[in-house]
Amino acid sequence: VGNCQAESVRLVLDSDELPLVRVPPVYLLDAAATRRLHEVVAGAAALIAQPVKDDYHGLPLGTRQLAASLPPSGRAVTFPIVRFTGLHPFQAALHVPGVEETPPLVAYHDVRTLALAAGAPVRERLDPDGVRAEAAASLAELRRREETLDVAASDLFAEPRFDLVRTVNHPGNEVILALGDRILRALGRDGAARDPGRPLLNAVHAPREDWVIDAWGLDAHAVPDWTVDGRRVDPAEVRDAHLAWYLEHPHFVRGAVDRLRPTLERWRR
């Protein structure tokens, strides 16, 4: 149970020894689906879940609430929602209450474009220290969230590589498989997660910018475009479309700037 990452974890863990039930991302569940989910959990040997706050969207979808429906012999194992900005420090995935729509082309926000829309432009790139500072802040937040969970992921980003993440919140197979292995150990089960033989969370790839590659000393080529469902999308096209969307959604811009204040401060230094 969780967001789109949870389904990828299910794919690498599902087996005859550990048959798992596919659950849609929690933000898609309604009252009827939530009732059915509690019924399923009540007959489950294990609940494998990302942290979800109590009464999410006004429904009893919180991880603690779901775990309470487990039978006495059931076991709950929690794993983190993985976000890492060290390889895409210009990118943010966020929601502002009251704005359900997402911007066109890609549902990610470039802090440079957002700052421009807010009338407070920032630099176009960070220096190596700035890239590392963004990565450190990202990992500090991930470690903070892991403190109450059974499984951690932050150590997987000790040596950043593009194989680890496709966007700030879409980890690659290497991370998903490592999470799967750790979940199995937390459950006290033998074996290892199984590679599905295809890339997971592969629909969207963020640009790989040369200054990020230089900051980490990576053996990688810059990729200036987005890749969306196999199609290359020019970042200038994304920027123009998002600027137009921000103009139509000033409430989002205000809320996003407030939430991203520490990040924007790092971009202004």
mmCIF file of C-alpha atoms in Angstrom:
data_model
loop_
_atom_site.group_PDB
_atom_site.id
_atom_site.type_symbol
_atom_site.label_atom_id
_atom_site.label_comp_id
_atom_site.label_asym_id
_atom_site.label_seq_id
_atom_site.Cartn_x
_atom_site.Cartn_y
_atom_site.Cartn_z
ATOM 1 C CA VAL A 1 0.000 0.000 0.000
ATOM 2 C CA GLY A 2 1.297 3.468 -0.860
ATOM 3 C CA ASN A 3 1.998 5.459 -3.983
ATOM 4 C CA CYS A 4 3.269 4.284 -7.371
ATOM 5 C CA GLN A 5 6.500 3.065 -5.753
ATOM 6 C CA ALA A 6 4.495 0.552 -3.722
ATOM 7 C CA GLU A 7 3.261 -1.173 -6.871
ATOM 8 C CA SER A 8 6.840 -1.521 -8.121
ATOM 9 C CA VAL A 9 7.839 -3.067 -4.793
ATOM 10 C CA ARG A 10 4.932 -5.486 -5.108
ATOM 11 C CA LEU A 11 6.158 -6.535 -8.549
ATOM 12 C CA VAL A 12 9.596 -7.527 -7.264
ATOM 13 C CA LEU A 13 8.192 -9.346 -4.191
ATOM 14 C CA ASP A 14 5.110 -11.152 -5.498
ATOM 15 C CA SER A 15 5.690 -14.915 -5.610
ATOM 16 C CA ASP A 16 4.082 -18.250 -4.802
ATOM 17 C CA GLU A 17 5.694 -18.018 -1.360
ATOM 18 C CA LEU A 18 4.536 -14.425 -0.837
ATOM 19 C CA PRO A 19 1.416 -13.770 -2.934
ATOM 20 C CA LEU A 20 0.600 -10.083 -2.785
ATOM 21 C CA VAL A 21 -2.533 -8.112 -3.610
ATOM 22 C CA ARG A 22 -2.274 -5.178 -5.988
ATOM 23 C CA VAL A 23 -3.641 -2.010 -4.393
ATOM 24 C CA PRO A 24 -4.041 1.200 -6.430
ATOM 25 C CA PRO A 25 -2.168 4.271 -5.173
ATOM 26 C CA VAL A 26 -3.897 5.592 -2.064
ATOM 27 C CA TYR A 27 -4.779 8.907 -3.688
ATOM 28 C CA LEU A 28 -7.058 6.978 -6.082
ATOM 29 C CA LEU A 29 -9.003 5.102 -3.409
ATOM 30 C CA ASP A 30 -12.565 6.059 -2.531
ATOM 31 C CA ALA A 31 -14.711 5.067 0.447
ATOM 32 C CA ALA A 32 -15.847 1.749 -1.075
ATOM 33 C CA ALA A 33 -12.288 0.769 -2.039
ATOM 34 C CA THR A 34 -11.069 1.709 1.439
ATOM 35 C CA ARG A 35 -13.657 -0.536 3.081
ATOM 36 C CA ARG A 36 -12.632 -3.383 0.783
ATOM 37 C CA LEU A 37 -8.966 -2.767 1.572
ATOM 38 C CA HIS A 38 -9.614 -3.121 5.310
ATOM 39 C CA GLU A 39 -11.429 -6.389 4.594
ATOM 40 C CA VAL A 40 -8.436 -7.690 2.639
ATOM 41 C CA VAL A 41 -5.977 -6.605 5.333
ATOM 42 C CA ALA A 42 -8.100 -8.395 7.944
ATOM 43 C CA GLY A 43 -7.284 -11.683 6.212
ATOM 44 C CA ALA A 44 -3.657 -10.940 5.394
ATOM 45 C CA ALA A 45 -0.466 -12.392 6.838
ATOM 46 C CA ALA A 46 1.378 -9.133 6.196
ATOM 47 C CA LEU A 47 0.845 -5.490 5.350
ATOM 48 C CA ILE A 48 3.710 -3.911 3.385
ATOM 49 C CA ALA A 49 3.149 -0.183 3.323
ATOM 50 C CA GLN A 50 4.614 3.234 2.861
ATOM 51 C CA PRO A 51 3.749 5.799 5.548
ATOM 52 C CA VAL A 52 0.316 7.340 5.021
ATOM 53 C CA LYS A 53 -1.118 9.756 7.579
ATOM 54 C CA ASP A 54 -4.270 8.912 9.498
ATOM 55 C CA ASP A 55 -7.544 9.852 7.792
ATOM 56 C CA TYR A 56 -5.823 10.541 4.485
ATOM 57 C CA HIS A 57 -8.329 12.300 2.195
ATOM 58 C CA GLY A 58 -10.892 11.900 4.962
ATOM 59 C CA LEU A 59 -10.677 8.097 4.797
ATOM 60 C CA PRO A 60 -9.178 5.565 7.246
ATOM 61 C CA LEU A 61 -6.227 4.958 4.932
ATOM 62 C CA GLY A 62 -3.473 5.750 7.405
ATOM 63 C CA THR A 63 -0.825 3.069 7.712
ATOM 64 C CA ARG A 64 -1.572 2.717 11.432
ATOM 65 C CA GLN A 65 -5.273 2.474 10.696
ATOM 66 C CA LEU A 66 -4.731 -0.268 8.135
ATOM 67 C CA ALA A 67 -2.313 -2.161 10.390
ATOM 68 C CA ALA A 68 -4.991 -2.171 13.098
ATOM 69 C CA SER A 69 -7.110 -4.332 10.798
ATOM 70 C CA LEU A 70 -4.477 -7.080 10.586
ATOM 71 C CA PRO A 71 -5.247 -10.349 12.378
ATOM 72 C CA PRO A 72 -3.279 -10.994 15.608
ATOM 73 C CA SER A 73 -0.736 -13.073 13.669
ATOM 74 C CA GLY A 74 -0.296 -10.421 10.972
ATOM 75 C CA ARG A 75 2.850 -8.357 10.548
ATOM 76 C CA ALA A 76 3.175 -4.808 9.252
ATOM 77 C CA VAL A 77 6.399 -3.668 7.562
ATOM 78 C CA THR A 78 6.850 -0.047 6.561
ATOM 79 C CA PHE A 79 9.221 1.351 3.948
ATOM 80 C CA PRO A 80 9.870 4.953 2.876
ATOM 81 C CA ILE A 81 8.498 7.097 0.111
ATOM 82 C CA VAL A 82 11.740 7.616 -1.773
ATOM 83 C CA ARG A 83 12.622 11.117 -2.920
ATOM 84 C CA PHE A 84 16.141 12.173 -3.877
ATOM 85 C CA THR A 85 16.958 15.499 -5.505
ATOM 86 C CA GLY A 86 20.735 15.135 -5.710
ATOM 87 C CA LEU A 87 20.660 14.219 -9.413
ATOM 88 C CA HIS A 88 17.809 16.548 -10.364
ATOM 89 C CA PRO A 89 18.259 19.472 -7.952
ATOM 90 C CA PHE A 90 16.119 21.719 -10.146
ATOM 91 C CA GLN A 91 13.072 19.457 -9.866
ATOM 92 C CA ALA A 92 10.215 19.280 -7.372
ATOM 93 C CA ALA A 93 7.208 16.993 -7.049
ATOM 94 C CA LEU A 94 4.657 18.647 -4.842
ATOM 95 C CA HIS A 95 0.963 19.189 -4.200
ATOM 96 C CA VAL A 96 -0.678 22.392 -3.032
ATOM 97 C CA PRO A 97 -4.009 21.959 -1.207
ATOM 98 C CA GLY A 98 -6.882 23.299 -3.245
ATOM 99 C CA VAL A 99 -5.194 22.677 -6.592
ATOM 100 C CA GLU A 100 -5.936 19.199 -7.902
ATOM 101 C CA GLU A 101 -4.779 19.789 -11.479
ATOM 102 C CA THR A 102 -1.228 19.106 -12.602
ATOM 103 C CA PRO A 103 0.715 21.170 -15.147
ATOM 104 C CA PRO A 104 0.817 20.029 -18.779
ATOM 105 C CA LEU A 105 3.429 17.729 -20.349
ATOM 106 C CA VAL A 106 5.107 16.625 -17.100
ATOM 107 C CA ALA A 107 3.732 16.631 -13.565
ATOM 108 C CA TYR A 108 6.992 17.950 -12.133
ATOM 109 C CA HIS A 109 7.998 21.496 -11.333
ATOM 110 C CA ASP A 110 11.292 23.157 -12.212
ATOM 111 C CA VAL A 111 12.235 25.469 -9.353
ATOM 112 C CA ARG A 112 13.787 27.894 -11.860
ATOM 113 C CA THR A 113 10.533 28.176 -13.790
ATOM 114 C CA LEU A 114 8.469 28.393 -10.621
ATOM 115 C CA ALA A 115 10.707 31.157 -9.248
ATOM 116 C CA LEU A 116 10.401 33.046 -12.521
ATOM 117 C CA ALA A 117 6.605 32.801 -12.330
ATOM 118 C CA ALA A 118 6.762 34.126 -8.762
ATOM 119 C CA GLY A 119 8.757 37.159 -9.885
ATOM 120 C CA ALA A 120 11.905 36.120 -7.999
ATOM 121 C CA PRO A 121 14.195 34.450 -10.555
ATOM 122 C CA VAL A 122 17.023 32.217 -9.351
ATOM 123 C CA ARG A 123 20.237 30.995 -10.944
ATOM 124 C CA GLU A 124 20.121 28.637 -13.904
ATOM 125 C CA ARG A 125 22.519 26.172 -12.287
ATOM 126 C CA LEU A 126 24.148 25.339 -8.977
ATOM 127 C CA ASP A 127 27.858 25.039 -8.364
ATOM 128 C CA PRO A 128 29.166 21.653 -7.135
ATOM 129 C CA ASP A 129 28.820 22.689 -3.497
ATOM 130 C CA GLY A 130 25.241 23.727 -4.177
ATOM 131 C CA VAL A 131 24.441 20.379 -5.815
ATOM 132 C CA ARG A 132 25.871 18.515 -2.835
ATOM 133 C CA ALA A 133 23.993 20.770 -0.418
ATOM 134 C CA GLU A 134 20.734 19.970 -2.200
ATOM 135 C CA ALA A 135 21.530 16.253 -2.065
ATOM 136 C CA ALA A 136 22.411 16.490 1.635
ATOM 137 C CA ALA A 137 19.145 18.266 2.432
ATOM 138 C CA SER A 138 17.227 15.640 0.474
ATOM 139 C CA LEU A 139 18.899 12.755 2.312
ATOM 140 C CA ALA A 140 18.485 14.435 5.695
ATOM 141 C CA GLU A 141 14.738 14.625 5.086
ATOM 142 C CA LEU A 142 14.627 11.007 3.911
ATOM 143 C CA ARG A 143 16.550 9.856 7.002
ATOM 144 C CA ARG A 144 14.180 11.854 9.217
ATOM 145 C CA ARG A 145 11.212 10.074 7.680
ATOM 146 C CA GLU A 146 12.911 6.678 8.028
ATOM 147 C CA GLU A 147 13.318 7.008 11.799
ATOM 148 C CA THR A 148 9.900 5.491 12.482
ATOM 149 C CA LEU A 149 9.965 2.939 9.635
ATOM 150 C CA ASP A 150 11.131 -0.677 9.442
ATOM 151 C CA VAL A 151 13.125 -0.318 6.217
ATOM 152 C CA ALA A 152 15.509 2.432 5.100
ATOM 153 C CA ALA A 153 16.680 3.587 1.667
ATOM 154 C CA SER A 154 18.794 6.697 2.274
ATOM 155 C CA ASP A 155 22.080 4.785 2.334
ATOM 156 C CA LEU A 156 21.453 3.637 -1.244
ATOM 157 C CA PHE A 157 22.220 7.177 -2.441
ATOM 158 C CA ALA A 158 25.672 7.472 -0.857
ATOM 159 C CA GLU A 159 27.171 7.491 -4.370
ATOM 160 C CA PRO A 160 24.617 9.197 -6.650
ATOM 161 C CA ARG A 161 24.175 7.702 -10.123
ATOM 162 C CA PHE A 162 21.433 8.198 -12.693
ATOM 163 C CA ASP A 163 20.626 4.480 -12.556
ATOM 164 C CA LEU A 164 19.227 5.119 -9.089
ATOM 165 C CA VAL A 165 16.489 7.587 -10.053
ATOM 166 C CA ARG A 166 14.609 8.551 -13.217
ATOM 167 C CA THR A 167 12.969 11.582 -11.557
ATOM 168 C CA VAL A 168 13.098 12.866 -7.975
ATOM 169 C CA ASN A 169 10.413 10.377 -6.907
ATOM 170 C CA HIS A 170 10.788 7.540 -9.410
ATOM 171 C CA PRO A 171 13.624 5.290 -8.261
ATOM 172 C CA GLY A 172 15.211 2.826 -10.672
ATOM 173 C CA ASN A 173 15.139 -0.958 -10.435
ATOM 174 C CA GLU A 174 18.308 -1.066 -8.325
ATOM 175 C CA VAL A 175 16.626 0.878 -5.528
ATOM 176 C CA ILE A 176 13.331 -1.014 -5.812
ATOM 177 C CA LEU A 177 15.124 -4.381 -5.635
ATOM 178 C CA ALA A 178 17.137 -3.277 -2.606
ATOM 179 C CA LEU A 179 13.925 -2.195 -0.869
ATOM 180 C CA GLY A 180 12.405 -5.567 -1.727
ATOM 181 C CA ASP A 181 15.345 -7.448 -0.188
ATOM 182 C CA ARG A 182 15.127 -5.363 2.986
ATOM 183 C CA ILE A 183 11.383 -5.869 3.284
ATOM 184 C CA LEU A 184 11.847 -9.638 3.048
ATOM 185 C CA ARG A 185 14.433 -9.521 5.834
ATOM 186 C CA ALA A 186 12.104 -7.385 7.949
ATOM 187 C CA LEU A 187 9.410 -10.025 7.440
ATOM 188 C CA GLY A 188 11.880 -12.727 8.505
ATOM 189 C CA ARG A 189 11.672 -14.427 5.109
ATOM 190 C CA ASP A 190 14.439 -16.023 3.084
ATOM 191 C CA GLY A 191 15.141 -15.281 -0.564
ATOM 192 C CA ALA A 192 15.595 -12.122 -2.560
ATOM 193 C CA ALA A 193 13.480 -9.728 -4.555
ATOM 194 C CA ARG A 194 13.161 -10.732 -8.203
ATOM 195 C CA ASP A 195 14.065 -8.508 -11.120
ATOM 196 C CA PRO A 196 10.949 -8.204 -13.286
ATOM 197 C CA GLY A 197 13.056 -8.113 -16.468
ATOM 198 C CA ARG A 198 11.947 -4.635 -17.449
ATOM 199 C CA PRO A 199 12.507 -1.093 -16.165
ATOM 200 C CA LEU A 200 10.005 -0.037 -13.506
ATOM 201 C CA LEU A 201 8.622 3.510 -13.118
ATOM 202 C CA ASN A 202 10.008 4.120 -16.575
ATOM 203 C CA ALA A 203 7.422 6.384 -18.225
ATOM 204 C CA VAL A 204 9.132 9.683 -17.382
ATOM 205 C CA HIS A 205 12.845 10.514 -17.348
ATOM 206 C CA ALA A 206 13.998 13.969 -16.252
ATOM 207 C CA PRO A 207 16.783 15.819 -18.082
ATOM 208 C CA ARG A 208 20.354 15.066 -17.069
ATOM 209 C CA GLU A 209 22.128 18.406 -16.922
ATOM 210 C CA ASP A 210 25.862 18.746 -17.529
ATOM 211 C CA TRP A 211 26.565 20.761 -14.377
ATOM 212 C CA VAL A 212 25.045 18.001 -12.233
ATOM 213 C CA ILE A 213 27.181 15.400 -14.006
ATOM 214 C CA ASP A 214 30.280 17.528 -13.390
ATOM 215 C CA ALA A 215 29.410 18.078 -9.734
ATOM 216 C CA TRP A 216 29.372 14.327 -9.061
ATOM 217 C CA GLY A 217 32.164 13.443 -11.507
ATOM 218 C CA LEU A 218 29.905 10.966 -13.270
ATOM 219 C CA ASP A 219 30.763 9.023 -16.407
ATOM 220 C CA ALA A 220 27.523 10.041 -18.083
ATOM 221 C CA HIS A 221 26.292 12.122 -20.994
ATOM 222 C CA ALA A 222 24.022 15.119 -20.601
ATOM 223 C CA VAL A 223 20.460 14.557 -21.809
ATOM 224 C CA PRO A 224 18.794 17.963 -22.168
ATOM 225 C CA ASP A 225 15.300 16.675 -22.999
ATOM 226 C CA TRP A 226 12.580 15.061 -20.966
ATOM 227 C CA THR A 227 11.484 11.592 -22.036
ATOM 228 C CA VAL A 228 7.754 11.020 -21.617
ATOM 229 C CA ASP A 229 6.273 7.673 -22.689
ATOM 230 C CA GLY A 230 9.223 7.178 -25.052
ATOM 231 C CA ARG A 231 8.913 10.636 -26.626
ATOM 232 C CA ARG A 232 11.512 13.367 -26.278
ATOM 233 C CA VAL A 233 10.108 16.650 -24.971
ATOM 234 C CA ASP A 234 12.099 19.891 -25.219
ATOM 235 C CA PRO A 235 12.525 21.502 -21.758
ATOM 236 C CA ALA A 236 11.791 24.888 -23.362
ATOM 237 C CA GLU A 237 8.389 23.553 -24.383
ATOM 238 C CA VAL A 238 7.809 22.360 -20.814
ATOM 239 C CA ARG A 239 8.924 25.715 -19.391
ATOM 240 C CA ASP A 240 6.592 27.725 -21.629
ATOM 241 C CA ALA A 241 3.639 25.423 -20.935
ATOM 242 C CA HIS A 242 4.273 25.576 -17.191
ATOM 243 C CA LEU A 243 4.631 29.357 -17.148
ATOM 244 C CA ALA A 244 1.237 29.605 -18.825
ATOM 245 C CA TRP A 245 -0.207 27.146 -16.295
ATOM 246 C CA TYR A 246 1.265 29.082 -13.356
ATOM 247 C CA LEU A 247 -0.341 32.255 -14.705
ATOM 248 C CA GLU A 248 -3.706 30.484 -14.520
ATOM 249 C CA HIS A 249 -2.979 29.067 -11.046
ATOM 250 C CA PRO A 250 -1.530 31.846 -8.867
ATOM 251 C CA HIS A 251 -2.695 30.047 -5.716
ATOM 252 C CA PHE A 252 -0.457 27.135 -6.632
ATOM 253 C CA VAL A 253 2.525 29.415 -7.207
ATOM 254 C CA ARG A 254 2.116 31.045 -3.787
ATOM 255 C CA GLY A 255 1.734 27.719 -2.027
ATOM 256 C CA ALA A 256 4.601 26.081 -3.896
ATOM 257 C CA VAL A 257 6.992 28.956 -3.224
ATOM 258 C CA ASP A 258 6.136 28.758 0.467
ATOM 259 C CA ARG A 259 6.750 25.000 0.604
ATOM 260 C CA LEU A 260 9.971 25.245 -1.425
ATOM 261 C CA ARG A 261 11.386 28.211 0.476
ATOM 262 C CA PRO A 262 14.536 26.393 1.749
ATOM 263 C CA THR A 263 15.247 25.031 -1.741
ATOM 264 C CA LEU A 264 14.753 28.421 -3.383
ATOM 265 C CA GLU A 265 17.058 29.999 -0.815
ATOM 266 C CA ARG A 266 19.796 27.567 -1.811
ATOM 267 C CA TRP A 267 19.206 28.479 -5.466
ATOM 268 C CA ARG A 268 19.536 32.203 -4.700
ATOM 269 C CA ARG A 269 22.894 31.972 -2.903
#
